[in-house]
Coordinates of N, CA and C in Angstrom, one line a residue:
V1 N -10.1 -4.9 1.6 CA -9.2 -4.3 0.5 C -8.9 -5.7 -1.6
K2 N -9.4 -4.9 -2.2 CA -9.5 -5.6 -3.5 C -8.2 -6.2 -3.5
G3 N -8.7 -7.3 -4.7 CA -7.7 -7.8 -5.0 C -7.2 -9.5 -4.4
E4 N -7.8 -9.6 -2.7 CA -7.3 -11.2 -1.3 C -7.8 -12.0 -2.2
A5 N -8.9 -12.2 -3.8 CA -9.2 -13.2 -4.4 C -6.8 -14.1 -5.0
F6 N -6.5 -12.9 -5.6 CA -6.0 -12.9 -6.4 C -5.2 -13.4 -4.7
Y7 N -4.5 -12.6 -4.0 CA -3.4 -13.4 -3.3 C -3.6 -14.6 -2.6
K8 N -4.5 -15.0 -2.4 CA -4.9 -16.5 -1.6 C -4.6 -17.7 -2.9
N9 N -5.0 -17.1 -4.3 CA -4.4 -17.5 -5.1 C -2.6 -18.4 -5.3
Y10 N -1.7 -17.1 -5.6 CA -1.2 -16.8 -5.4 C -0.4 -17.7 -4.5
L11 N -0.6 -17.2 -3.4 CA -0.2 -18.2 -1.6 C -0.3 -19.4 -1.6
S12 N -1.6 -20.3 -2.1 CA -2.0 -21.6 -2.3 C -1.1 -22.5 -3.8
R13 N -0.7 -21.2 -4.6 CA 0.8 -21.5 -5.9 C 1.9 -21.7 -5.3
G14 N 1.9 -21.3 -3.9 CA 3.9 -21.5 -3.2 C 4.3 -20.2 -3.2
L15 N 4.1 -19.0 -3.8 CA 4.8 -17.9 -3.7 C 4.9 -17.4 -2.3
R16 N 5.8 -16.9 -1.9 CA 5.7 -16.1 -0.8 C 5.6 -14.3 -0.8
L17 N 4.5 -14.6 -0.8 CA 4.6 -12.7 -1.3 C 3.2 -12.1 0.3
A18 N 4.0 -10.8 0.5 CA 3.2 -10.1 1.9 C 1.9 -9.9 1.3
P19 N 0.7 -8.7 1.7 CA -0.3 -7.8 0.9 C 0.1 -6.6 1.1
S20 N -0.3 -5.7 0.0 CA -0.9 -4.1 0.6 C -1.2 -3.6 -0.3
A21 N -1.3 -2.6 0.4 CA -2.1 -1.5 -0.3 C -2.1 -0.1 -0.2
N22 N -2.6 0.6 -1.2 CA -2.3 1.8 -1.9 C -2.5 2.3 -3.0
Q23 N -2.6 3.5 -3.1 CA -3.4 4.4 -4.1 C -2.4 4.9 -5.2
D24 N -2.8 5.2 -6.6 CA -2.0 5.7 -7.8 C -2.4 6.9 -8.1
N25 N -1.9 8.0 -8.2 CA -2.8 9.2 -8.6 C -1.8 10.7 -8.7
H26 N -1.8 11.1 -9.7 CA -0.7 12.3 -9.8 C -1.5 13.8 -9.2
Y27 N -1.5 13.8 -8.4 CA -2.2 15.0 -8.2 C -1.8 15.4 -6.7
F28 N -2.2 17.2 -6.0 CA -1.6 17.0 -4.9 C -2.0 16.2 -3.5
T29 N -3.2 15.1 -3.7 CA -3.8 14.5 -2.5 C -2.7 13.2 -2.7
W30 N -1.5 12.4 -3.3 CA -0.9 11.9 -3.5 C -0.6 11.1 -2.3
G31 N -0.2 9.7 -1.9 CA -0.6 9.2 -0.3 C -1.5 9.5 0.4
D32 N -2.9 10.4 -0.2 CA -3.3 11.0 1.7 C -5.2 11.1 0.4
L33 N -5.0 10.5 -0.7 CA -6.2 10.7 -1.2 C -7.1 9.3 -0.9
T34 N -6.6 8.1 -0.1 CA -7.8 7.3 1.0 C -6.7 6.9 2.0
D35 N -7.3 5.9 2.7 CA -6.8 5.8 3.8 C -5.8 4.3 3.7
A36 N -5.9 4.1 2.7 CA -5.2 2.6 2.2 C -3.9 2.5 2.3
R37 N -3.6 2.0 3.2 CA -2.0 1.7 3.7 C -1.4 0.2 3.6
T38 N 0.1 0.5 3.2 CA 0.9 -0.8 3.5 C 1.7 -0.5 5.4
V39 N 1.4 -2.2 6.0 CA 2.1 -1.6 7.3 C 3.4 -2.1 7.1
V40 N 3.8 -1.5 7.5 CA 5.3 -3.1 7.0 C 5.8 -2.1 9.2
L41 N 6.3 -3.3 9.3 CA 6.7 -3.6 10.6 C 8.3 -3.8 10.9
A42 N 9.0 -2.5 11.2 CA 10.3 -2.3 11.1 C 10.6 -2.4 12.6
T43 N 12.0 -3.1 12.7 CA 12.8 -2.9 14.5 C 13.0 -1.5 14.4
E44 N 13.1 -1.1 13.2 CA 13.5 0.9 13.8 C 13.4 1.2 12.4
L45 N 13.1 2.2 12.5 CA 12.2 3.2 11.8 C 14.4 4.5 11.3
S46 N 13.7 4.0 9.6 CA 15.0 3.9 8.8 C 14.9 3.4 7.8
R47 N 15.9 3.5 6.9 CA 15.6 2.9 4.9 C 15.8 2.0 5.1
R48 N 17.0 1.3 6.0 CA 17.5 -0.2 6.4 C 16.8 -1.7 7.4
G49 N 16.3 -0.7 8.0 CA 15.1 -1.2 8.8 C 13.7 -2.0 8.3
I50 N 13.2 -0.8 7.5 CA 11.8 -0.7 6.5 C 12.0 -2.2 5.6
L51 N 13.7 -2.4 5.1 CA 13.6 -2.5 3.7 C 13.5 -3.7 4.2
Q52 N 14.3 -4.2 5.4 CA 14.8 -5.3 6.4 C 12.9 -6.1 6.6
A53 N 12.6 -5.1 6.6 CA 11.5 -5.9 7.2 C 10.2 -5.4 6.0
T54 N 10.5 -4.9 5.4 CA 9.6 -5.7 3.6 C 10.0 -7.1 2.9
R55 N 11.9 -7.4 3.0 CA 11.8 -8.0 3.1 C 11.5 -9.2 3.6
A56 N 11.4 -9.3 4.6 CA 11.1 -10.3 5.5 C 9.1 -10.7 5.4
R57 N 9.0 -10.0 5.0 CA 7.0 -9.8 4.6 C 6.1 -9.7 5.7
R58 N 7.8 -8.5 7.1 CA 6.6 -8.2 8.2 C 5.1 -7.8 7.8
C59 N 4.4 -6.9 7.1 CA 3.3 -6.3 6.6 C 1.9 -6.9 6.4
Y60 N 1.7 -5.4 6.5 CA -0.3 -6.0 6.3 C -0.4 -4.6 6.0
A61 N -2.0 -5.4 4.8 CA -2.7 -4.1 4.3 C -3.8 -3.7 4.9
T62 N -3.8 -2.6 4.8 CA -5.0 -2.0 5.7 C -6.4 -1.0 4.8
T63 N -6.8 -0.1 5.0 CA -8.1 0.3 4.6 C -8.6 1.0 5.9
D64 N -7.4 1.0 6.8 CA -7.4 1.8 7.6 C -6.8 2.4 8.3
R65 N -6.2 3.3 8.5 CA -4.8 4.5 8.5 C -4.1 4.2 9.5
N66 N -4.9 4.2 11.0 CA -4.1 3.7 11.5 C -4.2 2.4 12.8
L67 N -5.0 1.6 11.6 CA -5.1 0.3 12.7 C -3.8 -0.4 12.4
R68 N -3.6 -0.5 14.1 CA -2.1 -1.6 14.5 C -2.7 -2.9 15.1
I69 N -2.1 -4.0 14.4 CA -1.9 -5.2 14.1 C -0.9 -6.0 14.3
T70 N -1.1 -6.5 15.3 CA 0.2 -7.8 15.5 C -0.5 -9.4 15.5
F71 N 0.3 -10.3 14.8 CA -0.3 -11.3 14.2 C 1.1 -12.3 14.7
T72 N 0.9 -13.5 15.2 CA 1.6 -15.1 15.3 C 1.5 -16.1 15.3
V73 N 1.8 -17.1 14.5 CA 1.2 -18.3 14.7 C 2.4 -19.2 15.2
H74 N 2.3 -20.1 16.4 CA 3.7 -20.4 17.3 C 5.1 -20.1 17.6
G75 N 4.0 -18.7 18.2 CA 5.1 -17.2 18.4 C 5.9 -16.8 17.5
A76 N 5.8 -17.3 16.2 CA 6.5 -16.5 14.9 C 5.5 -15.3 14.1
T77 N 6.3 -14.7 14.0 CA 5.6 -13.2 13.3 C 5.2 -13.3 11.7
M78 N 3.9 -13.0 11.7 CA 3.6 -12.3 10.1 C 4.6 -12.9 9.3
G79 N 4.4 -13.8 8.1 CA 6.3 -13.3 7.4 C 7.0 -14.5 7.6
K80 N 7.7 -14.7 8.5 CA 8.2 -15.9 9.3 C 7.9 -17.4 8.4
E81 N 8.2 -17.9 7.9 CA 8.6 -20.0 8.1 C 9.1 -20.3 8.7
I82 N 8.4 -21.7 9.1 CA 8.6 -22.4 10.4 C 8.3 -23.6 10.3
T83 N 9.3 -24.6 11.0 CA 8.7 -25.6 10.6 C 8.2 -26.6 11.8
S84 N 6.9 -27.3 11.6 CA 6.3 -28.0 12.6 C 6.2 -28.8 12.3
D85 N 5.8 -29.7 12.4 CA 4.3 -31.0 12.7 C 3.5 -30.8 12.6
D86 N 2.9 -30.1 13.9 CA 1.8 -30.3 14.4 C 0.9 -29.3 13.5
R87 N -0.4 -29.6 13.7 CA -1.3 -29.3 12.5 C -2.3 -28.7 13.3
D88 N -2.0 -28.3 15.1 CA -2.3 -27.4 15.7 C -2.0 -26.7 15.5
L89 N -1.9 -24.7 14.8 CA -2.1 -24.1 14.8 C -2.5 -23.1 16.6
H90 N -1.4 -22.5 16.6 CA -1.4 -21.9 18.1 C -1.6 -20.0 17.3
I91 N -2.6 -19.6 17.7 CA -2.6 -18.8 16.8 C -2.8 -17.1 17.7
E92 N -2.1 -16.6 17.8 CA -2.3 -15.1 18.6 C -1.9 -13.3 17.9
Y93 N -3.2 -13.0 18.2 CA -3.2 -11.5 17.6 C -3.4 -10.4 18.6
E94 N -3.1 -9.4 18.4 CA -4.1 -8.1 18.8 C -4.2 -7.1 18.2
I95 N -5.1 -6.0 18.5 CA -5.8 -5.3 17.2 C -6.0 -4.1 18.4
A96 N -5.5 -2.3 17.8 CA -5.6 -1.4 18.5 C -6.4 -0.1 17.3
D97 N -7.1 0.7 17.0 CA -7.2 1.3 16.5 C -7.6 3.3 17.4
A98 N -6.7 4.0 16.8 CA -6.4 5.1 17.5 C -8.3 6.0 17.9
D99 N -8.1 6.3 17.0 CA -9.8 6.5 16.1 C -11.3 5.8 16.6
E100 N -11.4 4.8 16.5 CA -12.5 3.9 16.5 C -12.0 2.6 17.5
S101 N -11.5 3.2 18.6 CA -11.8 2.2 19.4 C -12.5 0.8 19.9
D102 N -13.9 1.7 19.7 CA -15.0 0.7 20.7 C -16.0 0.5 18.9
A103 N -14.7 0.4 17.4 CA -15.7 -0.3 16.8 C -15.6 -1.6 16.5
A104 N -16.5 -2.8 15.9 CA -16.3 -4.5 16.0 C -15.5 -4.8 15.1
Y105 N -15.3 -5.9 15.1 CA -14.7 -6.3 14.0 C -15.2 -8.3 13.8
T106 N -15.0 -8.8 13.1 CA -14.1 -9.9 12.4 C -13.3 -10.4 12.3
V107 N -12.6 -11.3 13.0 CA -11.4 -11.8 12.5 C -11.4 -12.8 12.3
S108 N -10.4 -13.5 11.1 CA -10.9 -14.3 10.0 C -9.8 -15.2 9.9
A109 N -9.5 -16.4 10.1 CA -8.0 -17.3 9.6 C -8.3 -17.7 8.1
V110 N -7.4 -17.6 7.5 CA -7.7 -18.0 5.9 C -6.5 -18.8 6.0
Y111 N -6.2 -20.2 5.1 CA -4.6 -20.8 5.1 C -5.8 -22.1 4.4
G112 N -4.4 -22.1 4.5 CA -4.2 -22.9 2.9 C -3.1 -24.2 2.9
N113 N -2.8 -25.0 1.6 CA -1.8 -25.8 1.2 C -0.3 -25.0 0.2
P114 N -0.1 -25.2 0.8 CA 1.0 -23.7 -0.4 C 1.5 -24.4 -1.3
K115 N 1.1 -25.7 -1.8 CA 2.0 -26.6 -2.6 C 0.2 -27.5 -3.8
L116 N -0.9 -26.3 -3.3 CA -1.8 -27.3 -3.9 C -3.0 -26.0 -4.3
A117 N -2.5 -25.3 -5.9 CA -3.5 -24.6 -6.3 C -5.2 -24.6 -5.4
G118 N -5.5 -23.7 -4.8 CA -7.3 -23.8 -4.4 C -7.8 -24.3 -3.6
T119 N -6.7 -24.0 -2.4 CA -6.8 -24.9 -0.6 C -8.1 -24.0 0.5
A120 N -7.0 -22.6 -0.7 CA -7.3 -21.3 0.6 C -8.9 -21.2 1.2
T121 N -8.6 -21.8 2.7 CA -10.4 -21.8 3.7 C -10.3 -20.5 4.6
Q122 N -11.2 -19.6 5.3 CA -12.1 -19.0 5.4 C -12.4 -19.3 6.5
K123 N -12.1 -19.3 7.7 CA -12.5 -19.6 8.7 C -13.1 -18.6 10.1
K124 N -13.9 -18.2 10.4 CA -14.5 -17.0 10.9 C -13.5 -17.4 12.7
L125 N -13.4 -17.0 13.2 CA -12.5 -16.9 14.6 C -13.1 -16.7 16.0
V126 N -14.0 -15.3 15.5 CA -14.1 -14.3 16.7 C -14.2 -13.4 16.3
S127 N -16.2 -12.6 16.9 CA -16.7 -11.2 16.4 C -16.9 -10.8 18.3
E128 N -15.6 -9.5 18.2 CA -15.0 -8.7 18.9 C -15.4 -6.9 19.1
T129 N -16.0 -6.6 20.1 CA -15.5 -4.8 20.0 C -14.6 -4.0 20.6
G130 N -14.4 -2.8 20.2 CA -12.5 -2.6 20.4 C -11.5 -2.7 20.8
D131 N -10.3 -2.1 21.6 CA -9.0 -2.6 21.0 C -9.8 -4.4 22.0
H132 N -8.0 -4.9 21.4 CA -8.7 -6.3 22.0 C -7.1 -7.4 21.5
S133 N -6.8 -8.6 21.9 CA -6.3 -9.1 21.5 C -6.8 -10.5 21.7
G134 N -6.4 -11.8 21.1 CA -7.0 -13.3 21.4 C -6.1 -14.3 20.6
E135 N -6.3 -15.4 21.3 CA -5.7 -16.6 20.9 C -6.6 -17.7 20.9
F136 N -6.1 -18.6 20.0 CA -6.7 -20.0 18.7 C -5.8 -21.0 19.1
T137 N -6.3 -21.7 18.0 CA -6.0 -22.8 17.9 C -7.3 -23.5 16.8
L138 N -6.5 -23.8 16.1 CA -7.1 -24.2 14.4 C -6.2 -25.2 14.2
K139 N -6.7 -26.3 14.2 CA -6.3 -27.7 13.4 C -6.2 -27.6 11.5
T140 N -5.2 -28.0 11.1 CA -5.0 -27.2 9.6 C -5.2 -28.4 9.2
P141 N -5.6 -29.2 7.6 CA -5.5 -30.7 7.0 C -4.4 -31.1 6.5
H142 N -3.7 -30.0 6.4 CA -2.0 -30.0 5.7 C -1.2 -30.3 5.8
A143 N -0.8 -30.7 5.1 CA 0.9 -30.7 5.8 C 2.1 -29.7 6.5
N144 N 1.8 -28.8 4.9 CA 2.2 -27.4 4.7 C 1.5 -26.3 5.0
T145 N 1.1 -25.6 5.2 CA 0.2 -24.8 5.5 C 0.6 -22.8 5.7
F146 N -0.1 -22.5 5.0 CA 0.2 -21.0 5.5 C -1.2 -20.2 6.1
I147 N -1.0 -19.9 6.6 CA -2.2 -19.1 7.2 C -1.9 -17.0 7.7
Y148 N -3.5 -16.4 7.4 CA -2.9 -14.9 7.7 C -4.6 -15.3 7.6
L149 N -4.5 -13.2 8.4 CA -5.5 -12.4 9.1 C -6.0 -11.7 8.0
K150 N -7.8 -12.4 8.5 CA -8.3 -10.9 7.6 C -9.4 -10.2 8.5
I151 N -9.1 -9.1 8.4 CA -9.9 -8.4 9.9 C -11.1 -7.2 9.1
T152 N -12.1 -7.9 9.5 CA -13.0 -6.7 8.9 C -13.6 -5.8 10.3
Q153 N -13.5 -5.0 10.0 CA -13.9 -3.8 10.9 C -15.8 -3.0 10.7
H154 N -16.4 -2.5 11.7 CA -16.9 -2.8 11.6 C -17.9 -1.1 12.4
P155 N -17.3 -0.2 11.3 CA -17.7 1.1 12.9 C -18.9 1.4 12.8
G156 N -19.1 1.8 14.0 CA -20.2 2.2 14.6 C -21.8 3.4 12.7
S157 N -20.9 3.6 11.6 CA -22.0 4.5 11.0 C -21.5 3.3 9.6
A158 N -22.6 2.6 8.8 CA -22.6 1.7 8.2 C -21.5 2.5 6.4
T159 N -21.0 3.6 6.6 CA -20.9 4.5 4.9 C -19.4 3.8 5.4
K160 N -18.7 3.1 6.4 CA -17.2 3.0 5.7 C -16.7 1.7 7.0
R161 N -16.5 0.5 5.9 CA -16.2 -0.8 6.6 C -14.6 -0.5 6.3
D162 N -13.8 -0.9 7.2 CA -13.4 -1.2 6.6 C -12.2 -3.1 6.9
V163 N -10.5 -3.0 6.2 CA -11.0 -4.6 6.0 C -9.0 -4.7 6.0
A164 N -7.8 -5.6 6.6 CA -6.8 -5.8 7.0 C -6.8 -7.1 5.9
V165 N -5.6 -7.5 5.9 CA -5.6 -8.3 5.3 C -3.9 -8.5 6.0
T166 N -3.1 -9.4 6.3 CA -1.6 -9.5 6.8 C -1.4 -11.0 5.8
A167 N 0.2 -10.9 6.1 CA 1.1 -11.5 5.9 C 1.0 -12.8 6.1
P168 N 1.5 -14.0 5.9 CA 1.1 -15.3 6.2 C 2.3 -15.8 7.2
V169 N 2.0 -16.6 8.0 CA 3.0 -17.1 8.1 C 3.1 -18.9 7.9
W170 N 4.4 -19.5 7.4 CA 3.6 -21.1 6.7 C 4.5 -21.6 8.0
I171 N 4.1 -22.7 7.7 CA 4.2 -23.9 8.5 C 4.8 -25.0 8.2
L172 N 5.9 -25.2 7.4 CA 6.2 -26.5 6.3 C 7.4 -27.7 7.8
A173 N 6.6 -29.2 7.0 CA 6.3 -30.4 8.0 C 7.7 -30.3 7.5
G174 N 8.0 -30.8 8.5 CA 9.3 -31.5 10.2 C 10.1 -32.8 8.4
T175 N 11.0 -32.4 8.6 CA 11.9 -33.5 7.7 C 12.3 -34.5 8.5

């Protein structure tokens, strides 16, 4: 996903945002020229449901047209802000892809301090093949932390490598 460096920079400067992936053209191929998608995790397929999910940042960006991802930290879905003094972050995720169920994936966590620019760190969590889920504990050095997943898909052919970036979960120190 192009622009991830900007995304990390904005997150480490305290902005609360979610990634998006799309394309812009003015031809008959509009919306179908690339596989880039912004996925919105709405509770209902309606204008209201989609807008609520977008405002709640329950989104991820992907260059795979049908990659499905769920991601939580301490049970909080991507896009949420939670309060916790625990620096051991319990991460859960699930990946599924209907048309590339045997692809290899690298799953990395990107985390940093939302009040300190330049603190974003990427850590590889696992390399797996096929649709799968996982649980990890990651220790953060920051009392206030954002964390999101970056998933890189390595299909059997070397011609197309897809990437997905989720919205973060923000963990704020308790007061």
